[in-house]
XYZ file of C-alpha atoms in Angstrom:
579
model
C 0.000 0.000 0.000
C 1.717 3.583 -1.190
C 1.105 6.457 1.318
C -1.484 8.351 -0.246
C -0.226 11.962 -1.159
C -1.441 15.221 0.410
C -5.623 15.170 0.646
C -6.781 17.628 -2.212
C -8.984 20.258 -1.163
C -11.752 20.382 -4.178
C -15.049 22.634 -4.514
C -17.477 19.648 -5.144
C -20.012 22.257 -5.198
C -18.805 23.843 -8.521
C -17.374 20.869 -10.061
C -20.715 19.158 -9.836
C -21.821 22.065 -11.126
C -19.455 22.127 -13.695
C -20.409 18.204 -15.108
C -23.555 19.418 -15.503
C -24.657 16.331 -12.273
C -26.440 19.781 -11.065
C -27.521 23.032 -11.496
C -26.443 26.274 -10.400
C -29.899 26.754 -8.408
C -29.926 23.716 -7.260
C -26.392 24.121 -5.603
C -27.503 27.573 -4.318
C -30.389 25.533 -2.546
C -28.556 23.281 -0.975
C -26.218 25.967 0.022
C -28.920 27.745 1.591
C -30.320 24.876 3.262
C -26.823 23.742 4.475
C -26.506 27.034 6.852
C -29.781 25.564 9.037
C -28.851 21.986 8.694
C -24.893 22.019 9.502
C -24.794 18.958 7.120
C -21.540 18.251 4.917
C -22.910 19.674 1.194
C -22.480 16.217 -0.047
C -24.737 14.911 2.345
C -27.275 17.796 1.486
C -26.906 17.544 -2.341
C -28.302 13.460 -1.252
C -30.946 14.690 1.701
C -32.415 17.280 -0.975
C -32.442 14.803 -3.628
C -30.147 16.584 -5.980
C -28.158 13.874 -6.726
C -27.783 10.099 -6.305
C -25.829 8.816 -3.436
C -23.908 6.411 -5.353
C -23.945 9.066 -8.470
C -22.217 11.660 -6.184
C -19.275 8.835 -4.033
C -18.471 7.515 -7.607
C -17.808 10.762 -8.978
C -15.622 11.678 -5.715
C -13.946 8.600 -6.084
C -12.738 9.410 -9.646
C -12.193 12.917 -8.423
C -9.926 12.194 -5.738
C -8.060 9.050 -7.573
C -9.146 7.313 -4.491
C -10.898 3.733 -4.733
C -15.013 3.272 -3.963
C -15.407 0.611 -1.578
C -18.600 -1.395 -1.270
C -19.079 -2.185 2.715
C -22.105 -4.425 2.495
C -19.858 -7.256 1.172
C -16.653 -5.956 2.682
C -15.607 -8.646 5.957
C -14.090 -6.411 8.186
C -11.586 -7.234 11.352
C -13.342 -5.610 14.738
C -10.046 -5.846 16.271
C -8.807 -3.498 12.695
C -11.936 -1.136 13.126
C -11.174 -0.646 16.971
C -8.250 0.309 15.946
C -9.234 3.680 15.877
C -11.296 5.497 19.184
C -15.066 5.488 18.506
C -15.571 9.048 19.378
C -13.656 9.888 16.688
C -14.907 7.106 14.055
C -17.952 8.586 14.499
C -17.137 12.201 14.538
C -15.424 12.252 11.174
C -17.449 9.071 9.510
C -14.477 7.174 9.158
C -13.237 3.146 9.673
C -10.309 1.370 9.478
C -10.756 -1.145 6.534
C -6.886 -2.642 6.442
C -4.063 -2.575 8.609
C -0.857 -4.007 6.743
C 2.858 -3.102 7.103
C 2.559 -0.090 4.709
C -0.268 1.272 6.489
C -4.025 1.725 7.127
C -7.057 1.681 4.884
C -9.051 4.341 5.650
C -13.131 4.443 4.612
C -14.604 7.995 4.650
C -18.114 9.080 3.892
C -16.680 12.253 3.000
C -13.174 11.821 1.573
C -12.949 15.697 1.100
C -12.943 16.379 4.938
C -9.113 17.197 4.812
C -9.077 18.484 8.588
C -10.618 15.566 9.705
C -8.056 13.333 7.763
C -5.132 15.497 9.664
C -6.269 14.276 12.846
C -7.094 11.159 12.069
C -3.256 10.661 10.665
C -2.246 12.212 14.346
C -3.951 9.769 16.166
C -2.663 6.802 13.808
C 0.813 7.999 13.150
C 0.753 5.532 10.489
C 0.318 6.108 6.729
C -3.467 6.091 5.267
C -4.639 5.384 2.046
C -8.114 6.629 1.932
C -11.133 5.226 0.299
C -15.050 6.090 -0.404
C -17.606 4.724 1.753
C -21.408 5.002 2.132
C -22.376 6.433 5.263
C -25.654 4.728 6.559
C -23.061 1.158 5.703
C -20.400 2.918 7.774
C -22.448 3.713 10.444
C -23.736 -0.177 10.734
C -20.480 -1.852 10.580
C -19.444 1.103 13.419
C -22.204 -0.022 15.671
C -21.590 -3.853 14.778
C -17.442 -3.551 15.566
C -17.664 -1.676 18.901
C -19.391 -3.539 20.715
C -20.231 -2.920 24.330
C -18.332 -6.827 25.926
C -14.961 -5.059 26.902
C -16.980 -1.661 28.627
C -19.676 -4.528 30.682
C -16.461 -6.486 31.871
C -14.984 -3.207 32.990
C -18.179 -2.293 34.837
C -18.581 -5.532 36.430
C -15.360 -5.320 37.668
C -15.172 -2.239 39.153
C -18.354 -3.618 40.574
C -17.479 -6.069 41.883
C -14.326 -4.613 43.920
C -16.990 -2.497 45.452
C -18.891 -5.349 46.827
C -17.382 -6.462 50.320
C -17.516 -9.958 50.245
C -19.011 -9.198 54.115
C -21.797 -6.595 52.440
C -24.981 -6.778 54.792
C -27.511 -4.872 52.869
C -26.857 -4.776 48.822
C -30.449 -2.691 48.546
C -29.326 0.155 50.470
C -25.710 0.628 48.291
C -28.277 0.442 45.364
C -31.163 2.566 46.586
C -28.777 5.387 48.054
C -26.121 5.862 45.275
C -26.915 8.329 42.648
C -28.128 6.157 39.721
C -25.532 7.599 36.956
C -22.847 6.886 39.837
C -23.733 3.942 40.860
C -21.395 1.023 39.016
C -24.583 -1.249 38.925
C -26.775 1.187 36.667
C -23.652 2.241 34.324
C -22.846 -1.820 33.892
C -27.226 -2.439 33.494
C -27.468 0.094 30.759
C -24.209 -0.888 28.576
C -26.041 -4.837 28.952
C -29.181 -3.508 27.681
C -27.360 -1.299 24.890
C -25.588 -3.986 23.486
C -28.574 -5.732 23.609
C -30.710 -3.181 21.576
C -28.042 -2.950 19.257
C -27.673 -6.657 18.506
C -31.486 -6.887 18.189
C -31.430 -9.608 20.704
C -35.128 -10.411 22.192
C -34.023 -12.089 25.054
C -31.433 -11.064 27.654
C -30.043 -14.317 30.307
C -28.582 -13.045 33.591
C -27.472 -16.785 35.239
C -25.062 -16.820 37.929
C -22.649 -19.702 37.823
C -20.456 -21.424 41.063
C -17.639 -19.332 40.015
C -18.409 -16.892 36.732
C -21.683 -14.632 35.886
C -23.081 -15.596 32.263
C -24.794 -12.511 30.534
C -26.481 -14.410 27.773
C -28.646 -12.500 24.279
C -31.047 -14.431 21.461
C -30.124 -13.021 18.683
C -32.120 -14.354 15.523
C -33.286 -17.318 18.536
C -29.847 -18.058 19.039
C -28.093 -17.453 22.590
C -24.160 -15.380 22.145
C -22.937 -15.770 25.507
C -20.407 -13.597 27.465
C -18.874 -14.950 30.966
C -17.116 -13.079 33.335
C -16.123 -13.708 36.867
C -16.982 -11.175 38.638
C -20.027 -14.270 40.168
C -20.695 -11.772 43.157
C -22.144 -9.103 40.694
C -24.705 -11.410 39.603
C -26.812 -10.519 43.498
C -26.518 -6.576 42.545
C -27.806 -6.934 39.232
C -30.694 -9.080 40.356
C -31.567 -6.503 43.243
C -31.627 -3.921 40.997
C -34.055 -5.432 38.523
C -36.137 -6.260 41.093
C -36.300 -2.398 42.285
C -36.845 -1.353 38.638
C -39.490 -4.020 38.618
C -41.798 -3.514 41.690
C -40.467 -6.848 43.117
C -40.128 -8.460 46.629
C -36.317 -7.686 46.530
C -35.588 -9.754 50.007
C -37.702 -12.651 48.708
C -35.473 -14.878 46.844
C -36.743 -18.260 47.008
C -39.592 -18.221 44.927
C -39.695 -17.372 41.388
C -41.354 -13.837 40.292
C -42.558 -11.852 37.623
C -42.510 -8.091 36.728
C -41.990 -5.796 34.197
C -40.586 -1.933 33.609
C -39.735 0.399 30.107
C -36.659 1.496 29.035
C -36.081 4.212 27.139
C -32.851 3.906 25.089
C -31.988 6.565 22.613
C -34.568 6.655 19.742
C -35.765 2.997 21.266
C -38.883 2.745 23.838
C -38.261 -0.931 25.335
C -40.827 -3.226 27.337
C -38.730 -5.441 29.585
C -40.867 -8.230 31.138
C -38.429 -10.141 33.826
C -39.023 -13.289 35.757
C -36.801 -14.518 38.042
C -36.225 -18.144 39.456
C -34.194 -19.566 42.153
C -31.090 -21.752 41.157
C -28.513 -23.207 42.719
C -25.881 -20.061 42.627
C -28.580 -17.134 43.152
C -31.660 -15.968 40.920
C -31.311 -16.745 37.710
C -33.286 -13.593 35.339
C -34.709 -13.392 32.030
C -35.496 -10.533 30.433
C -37.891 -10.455 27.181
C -37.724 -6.881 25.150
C -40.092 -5.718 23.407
C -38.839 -2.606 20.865
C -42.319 -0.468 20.840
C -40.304 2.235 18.966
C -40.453 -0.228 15.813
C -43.895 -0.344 15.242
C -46.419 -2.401 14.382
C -45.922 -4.179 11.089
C -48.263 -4.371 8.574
C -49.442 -7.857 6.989
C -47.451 -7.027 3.797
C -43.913 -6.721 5.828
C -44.070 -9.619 8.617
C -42.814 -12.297 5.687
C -46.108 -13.640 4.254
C -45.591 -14.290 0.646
C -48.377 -12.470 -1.317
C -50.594 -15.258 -2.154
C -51.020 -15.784 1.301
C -51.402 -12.092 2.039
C -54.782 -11.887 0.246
C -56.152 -15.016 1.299
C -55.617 -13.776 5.007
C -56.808 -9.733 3.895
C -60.502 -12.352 3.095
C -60.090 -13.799 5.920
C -60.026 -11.406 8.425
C -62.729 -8.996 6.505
C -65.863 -11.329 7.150
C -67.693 -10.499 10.092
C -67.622 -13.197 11.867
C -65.496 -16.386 12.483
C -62.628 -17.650 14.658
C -59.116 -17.129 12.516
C -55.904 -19.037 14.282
C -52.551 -18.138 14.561
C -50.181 -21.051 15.435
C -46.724 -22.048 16.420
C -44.380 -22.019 19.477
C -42.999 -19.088 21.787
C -41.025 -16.850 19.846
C -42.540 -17.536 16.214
C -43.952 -14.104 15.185
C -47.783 -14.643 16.179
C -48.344 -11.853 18.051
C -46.507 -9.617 14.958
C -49.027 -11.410 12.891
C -52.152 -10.947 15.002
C -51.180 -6.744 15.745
C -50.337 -6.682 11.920
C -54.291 -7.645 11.180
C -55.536 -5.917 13.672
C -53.498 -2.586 12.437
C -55.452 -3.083 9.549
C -58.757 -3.682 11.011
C -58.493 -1.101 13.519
C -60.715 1.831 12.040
C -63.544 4.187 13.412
C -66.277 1.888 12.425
C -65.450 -1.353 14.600
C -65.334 -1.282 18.388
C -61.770 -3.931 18.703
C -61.495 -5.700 22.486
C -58.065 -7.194 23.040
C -57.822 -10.219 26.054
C -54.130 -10.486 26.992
C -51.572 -11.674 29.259
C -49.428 -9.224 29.019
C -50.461 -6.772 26.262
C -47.379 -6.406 24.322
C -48.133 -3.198 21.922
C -50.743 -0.403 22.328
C -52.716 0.620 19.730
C -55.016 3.340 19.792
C -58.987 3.152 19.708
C -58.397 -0.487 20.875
C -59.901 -1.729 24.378
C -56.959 -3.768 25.682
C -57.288 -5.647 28.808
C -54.449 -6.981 30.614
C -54.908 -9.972 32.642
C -54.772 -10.400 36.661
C -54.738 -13.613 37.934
C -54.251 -13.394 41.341
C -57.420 -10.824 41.439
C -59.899 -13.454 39.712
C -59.947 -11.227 36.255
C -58.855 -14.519 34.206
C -59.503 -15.277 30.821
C -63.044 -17.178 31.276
C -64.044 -13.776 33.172
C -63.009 -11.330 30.888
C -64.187 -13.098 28.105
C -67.684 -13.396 29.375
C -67.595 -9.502 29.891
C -66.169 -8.172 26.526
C -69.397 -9.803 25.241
C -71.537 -7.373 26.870
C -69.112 -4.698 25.561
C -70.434 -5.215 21.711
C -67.176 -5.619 20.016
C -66.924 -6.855 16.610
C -63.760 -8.253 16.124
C -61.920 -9.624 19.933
C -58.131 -10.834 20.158
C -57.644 -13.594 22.718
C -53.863 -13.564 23.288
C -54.014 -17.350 23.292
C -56.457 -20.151 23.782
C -55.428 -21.792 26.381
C -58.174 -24.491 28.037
C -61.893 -25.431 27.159
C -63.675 -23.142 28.820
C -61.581 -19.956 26.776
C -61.919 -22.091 23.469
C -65.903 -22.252 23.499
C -65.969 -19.160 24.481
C -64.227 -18.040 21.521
C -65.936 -20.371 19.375
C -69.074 -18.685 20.532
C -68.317 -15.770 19.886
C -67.562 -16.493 16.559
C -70.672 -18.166 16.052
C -72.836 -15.058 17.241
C -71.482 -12.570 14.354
C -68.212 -11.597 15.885
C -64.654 -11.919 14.438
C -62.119 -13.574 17.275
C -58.644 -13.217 16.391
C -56.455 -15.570 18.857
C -53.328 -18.076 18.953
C -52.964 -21.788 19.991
C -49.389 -23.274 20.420
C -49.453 -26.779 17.913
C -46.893 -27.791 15.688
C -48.887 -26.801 12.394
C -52.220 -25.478 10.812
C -53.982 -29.186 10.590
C -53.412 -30.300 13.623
C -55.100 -26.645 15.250
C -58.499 -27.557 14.205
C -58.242 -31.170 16.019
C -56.120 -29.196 18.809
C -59.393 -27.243 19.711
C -61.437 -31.155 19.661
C -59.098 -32.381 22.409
C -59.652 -29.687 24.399
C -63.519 -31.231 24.365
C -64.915 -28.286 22.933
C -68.547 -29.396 20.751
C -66.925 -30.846 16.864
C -70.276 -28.877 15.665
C -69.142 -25.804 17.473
C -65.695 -25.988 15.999
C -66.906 -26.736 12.237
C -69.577 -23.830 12.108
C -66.927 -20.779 13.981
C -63.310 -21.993 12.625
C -62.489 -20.164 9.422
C -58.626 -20.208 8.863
C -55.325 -21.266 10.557
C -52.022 -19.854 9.827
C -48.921 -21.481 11.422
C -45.761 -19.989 10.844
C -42.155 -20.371 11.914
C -39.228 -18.174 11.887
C -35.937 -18.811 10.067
C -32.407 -17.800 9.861
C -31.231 -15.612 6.898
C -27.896 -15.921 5.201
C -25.839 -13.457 6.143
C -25.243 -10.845 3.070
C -22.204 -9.840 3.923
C -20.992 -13.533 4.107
C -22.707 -15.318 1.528
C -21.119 -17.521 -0.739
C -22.677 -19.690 -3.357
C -23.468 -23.411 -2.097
C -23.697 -26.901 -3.583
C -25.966 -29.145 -1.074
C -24.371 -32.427 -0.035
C -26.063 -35.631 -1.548
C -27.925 -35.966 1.508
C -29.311 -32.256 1.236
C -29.891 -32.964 -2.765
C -32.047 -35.943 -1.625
C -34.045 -33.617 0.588
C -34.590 -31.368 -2.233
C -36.012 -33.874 -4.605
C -38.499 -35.554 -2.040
C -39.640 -32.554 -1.623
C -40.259 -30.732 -4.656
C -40.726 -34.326 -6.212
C -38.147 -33.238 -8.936
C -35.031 -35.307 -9.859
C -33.300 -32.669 -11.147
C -34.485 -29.290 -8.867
C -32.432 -26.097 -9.759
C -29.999 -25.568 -6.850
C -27.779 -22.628 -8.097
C -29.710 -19.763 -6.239
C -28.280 -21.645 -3.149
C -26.011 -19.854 -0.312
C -24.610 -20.213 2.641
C -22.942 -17.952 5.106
C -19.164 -18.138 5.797
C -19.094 -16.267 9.185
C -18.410 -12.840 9.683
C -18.015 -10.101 12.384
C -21.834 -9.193 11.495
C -23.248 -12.182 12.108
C -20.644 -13.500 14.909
C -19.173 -16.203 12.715
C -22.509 -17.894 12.446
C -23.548 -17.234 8.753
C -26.664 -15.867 9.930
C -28.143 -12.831 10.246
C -31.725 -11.642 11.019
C -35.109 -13.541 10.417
C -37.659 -13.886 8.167
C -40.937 -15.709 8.453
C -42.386 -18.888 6.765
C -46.163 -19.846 6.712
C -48.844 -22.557 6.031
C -52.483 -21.166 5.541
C -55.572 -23.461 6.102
C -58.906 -22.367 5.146
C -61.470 -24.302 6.359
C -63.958 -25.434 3.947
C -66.881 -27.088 3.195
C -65.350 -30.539 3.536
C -63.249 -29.805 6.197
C -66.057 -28.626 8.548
C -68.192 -31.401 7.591
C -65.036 -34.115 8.979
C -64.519 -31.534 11.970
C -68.348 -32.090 12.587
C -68.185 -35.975 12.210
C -64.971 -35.953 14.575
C -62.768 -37.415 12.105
C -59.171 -37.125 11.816
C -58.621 -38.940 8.753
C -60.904 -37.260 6.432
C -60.011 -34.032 8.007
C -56.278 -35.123 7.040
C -57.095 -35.532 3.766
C -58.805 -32.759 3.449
C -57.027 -30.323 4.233
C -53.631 -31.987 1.879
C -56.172 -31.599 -0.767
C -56.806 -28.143 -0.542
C -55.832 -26.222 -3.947
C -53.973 -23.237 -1.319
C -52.074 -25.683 1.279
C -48.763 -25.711 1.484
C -46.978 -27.199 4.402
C -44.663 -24.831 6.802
C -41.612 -26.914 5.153
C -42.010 -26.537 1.851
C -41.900 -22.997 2.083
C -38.627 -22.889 4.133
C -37.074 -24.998 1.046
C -38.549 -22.514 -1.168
C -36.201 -19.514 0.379
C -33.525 -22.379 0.778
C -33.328 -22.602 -3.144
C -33.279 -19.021 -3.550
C -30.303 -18.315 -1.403
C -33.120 -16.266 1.411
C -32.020 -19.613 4.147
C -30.016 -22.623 4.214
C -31.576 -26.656 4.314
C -30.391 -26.756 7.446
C -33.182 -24.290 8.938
C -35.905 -26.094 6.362
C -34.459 -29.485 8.727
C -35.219 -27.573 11.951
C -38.438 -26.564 10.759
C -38.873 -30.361 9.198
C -38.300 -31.461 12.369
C -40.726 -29.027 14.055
C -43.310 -30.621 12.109
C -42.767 -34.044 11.858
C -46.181 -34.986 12.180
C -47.344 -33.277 9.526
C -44.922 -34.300 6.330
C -45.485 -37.693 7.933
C -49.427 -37.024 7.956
C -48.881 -35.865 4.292
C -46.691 -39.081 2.627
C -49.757 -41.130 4.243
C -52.291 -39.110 2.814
């Protein structure tokens, strides 16, 4: 790598101008508008819509003789990028791409920034070759590369040297200190930051014989961080508990709370529970980001076809419409994404939860309160009187809520609710087990749709992939093809994005039953075989696994998720080869 000469000072302004890429009013505008914005003029020329992003980095990159590099594919080395002092990565919009022995790589969103460069050079007292970046890619790889582990040891161990190993009363150290001051609070909020910024939905506190495990799902898979600090672990607990309404001196049985967080631009919903273990209290945190939103039907996953059908669905006035699959599969971003839709002036909307996990306006949402008697059965029976038309149950969970439900249905109203089975079929003869009436469930069920999530190749490590002849056998069972096209495949190398596991972010698969004519009629005679059958035959089925191949052959997911969700299933692919 040469050491790149002096940084050349260049009026982009008038050489834009000049190429004819804008016009002289235009660059007056932006001008104009730069003195209330503060922004860089590049960056205005872009916010204004003067000029294309990419348009205006390729022409600086010919300007300036310097190369245009394309971040979403670049693998980067967090140890390279840390190289450099976030405060000042982020104040000049710069990273460290290389480090060899004739000097650094340097990406800039704004290569002309020649007194930014100067102290960069200062601080690296190495030579720097610069390089075009796009910003809003800088800025992700910045948040991705420092990462908050190294500050949360540090805080747990200065925490931990201020813990006597003879302290009486941990409550009163927490409940006196100042909260910014206190080590406790400082090491809480970096966990939860790092948290937030790893989109994890799930945050594991569990306090080992001689380490503390801090412990995120991220795309449902647990990254763990130990550190041994073990007497931290009590503190952190304690605290939660305070933040949480909790019995902080009982710690023998299990207990749940919950609290908000607000975190920059995010509004979090942290609902803990706590259980005794054999080293301390053991927490788990679930977050809900409210400051995402509520997505609608057309962004959860749900391929188009299936859009529609579930748009008809939910638009009759009356029926009971199912959303199914286990904890942590996307129902309740399904169910909020309908009623988002639904949700307008002319329909009075009762929601029956436990807990309610997003607000929504004009809605009547009821939280549930065990210990108080106001259970589902009860509030069921009174959101009746309330003349809704359309009700959410947050789940079925017994007989008594599922004829209920099914009444309700049957007696003009639309009920909305989840039921946790292992696919769309077996719902329907779910709600027969539970001994609710067969005629009850054939005239009120209208629709099921189970869904799963899966793991998406990572972008910035994909490679093309060639399935094994075990995968390749897979393939051709299922789409019943000898010779099925395979070359959309990929598969993720491992990255610093992703954490080395290929994978990065989720996207949803589905299976949507409508219940028909000859469906109801084998729900009404009770039987499972004709119901079976059925429903296989139905023109719109398509099992849960079938559609995780289907992003598996175009590079979306790898077979191995399609085997997880194969396995998920089992019962219904084997239902299907003996139908």
């Amino acid at each position: 790598m040469e050491t790149a000469s002096a940084p050349k000072r260049i009026r982009i302004g008038d050489i834009l101008v000049a190429q004819q890429i804008i016009s002289q009013q235009q660059l007056e505008t932006a001008l104009l508008e730069q003195k209330k914005t503060g922004y860089k003029l590049g960056r205005q020329l872009v916010a204004l819509g003067f000029v294309d992003e990419n348009t205006l980095l390729n022409f600086l990159s010919k300007q300036l003789n310097y190369p245009f590099i394309d971040l979403a594919h670049f693998r980067f080395e967090r140890e390279v990028v840390q190289i450099l002092p976030e405060t000042v990565a982020r104040r000049y919009r710069v990273i460290v791409l290389k480090d060899d022995k004739d000097g650094y790589l340097l990406g800039m969103s704004d290569p002309t920034d020649i007194f930014g460069l100067d102290d960069i050079k200062k601080i690296l007292k190495k030579p720097i070759k610069p390089a075009v970046v796009r910003e809003s890619e800088l800025l992700d790889i910045l948040d991705v590369a420092y990462t908050r582990a190294k500050e949360i040891a540090s805080l747990a161990e200065q925490l931990h040297d201020e813990l006597e190993s003879d302290a009486v009363d941990i409550a009163d150290i927490l409940t006196t200190a100042e909260d910014m001051d206190a080590p406790v609070v400082k090491l809480l909020q970096k966990i939860f930051e790092e948290a937030i910024n790893n989109r994890a939905s799930d945050i594991h506190i569990e306090p080992d014989e001689t380490v503390l495990r801090i412990r995120q799902r991220i795309d449902g898979v647990l990254v763990e961080q130990v550190m041994n600090e073990k007497r931290v672990a009590g503190a952190l607990v304690v605290r939660l508990k305070l933040m949480s309404g909790l019995d902080i001196s009982e710690k023998r049985l299990p207990q749940d709370g919950r609290f908000n967080l607000k975190i920059g631009a995010h509004s979090i919903d942290v609902r803990l529970s706590t259980m005794p273990v054999q080293y301390g209290e053991s927490v788990v945190m679930r977050l809900l980001d409210h400051s995402a939103g509520i997505r609608p039907l057309n962004k959860v996953g749900m391929p188009e076809r299936y859009v529609r059908l579930f748009r008809n669905v939910i638009t009759r006035p009356h029926g009971l419409v199912l959303v199914t699959g286990p904890t942590g599969s996307g129902k309740t971003t399904t169910l909020y994404g309908a009623l988002a839709e639904l949700n307008t002036p002319e329909k009075k909307i009762i929601t029956v939860e436990d807990p309610v996990e997003y607000r929504l306006p004009r809605v009547s949402q009821v939280q549930l309160h065990e210990k108080i008697g106001l259970t589902f059965s009860t509030v069921l029976r009174a959101t009746l009187r309330q003349d809704p038309d359309i009700l959410l149950i947050g789940e079925i969970r017994d007989s008594d809520s599922a004829e209920i439900a099914l009444r309700a249905a049957m007696t003009g109203h639309l009920v909305l609710s989840t039921l946790h089975t292992n696919d769309a079929v077996t719902s329907a003869l779910r709600l027969l087990d539970m001994g609710v009436d067969p005629f009850l469930v054939a005239s009120s069920l209208k629709a099921v749709i189970a869904q799963r999530l899966v793991r998406r190749v990572c972008l910035h490590c994909a490679e093309p992939y060639t399935p094994n002849p075990q995968e390749l056998q897979l393939i051709r069972r299922m789409t019943r093809n000898t010779s099925p096209d395979v070359s959309g495949m990929r598969k993720g190398g491992g990255c610093p994005h992703c954490y080395n596991s290929g994978y990065l972010d989720r996207i949803g698969v589905f299976e949507l039953l409508e219940i028909n004519t000859t469906m109801a009629d084998a729900l009404r005679d009770n039987s499972v075989r004709k119901f079976n059958e059925a429903a296989h035959a139905q023109e719109n089925y398509r099992p849960l696994s079938h559609s995780a191949l289907d992003y598996a052959l175009q590079g979306i997911t790898t077979v191995d998720e399609v085997l997880r969700v194969s396995a998920e299933v089992e019962d219904e692919s084997l239902t299907e080869e003996s139908a």
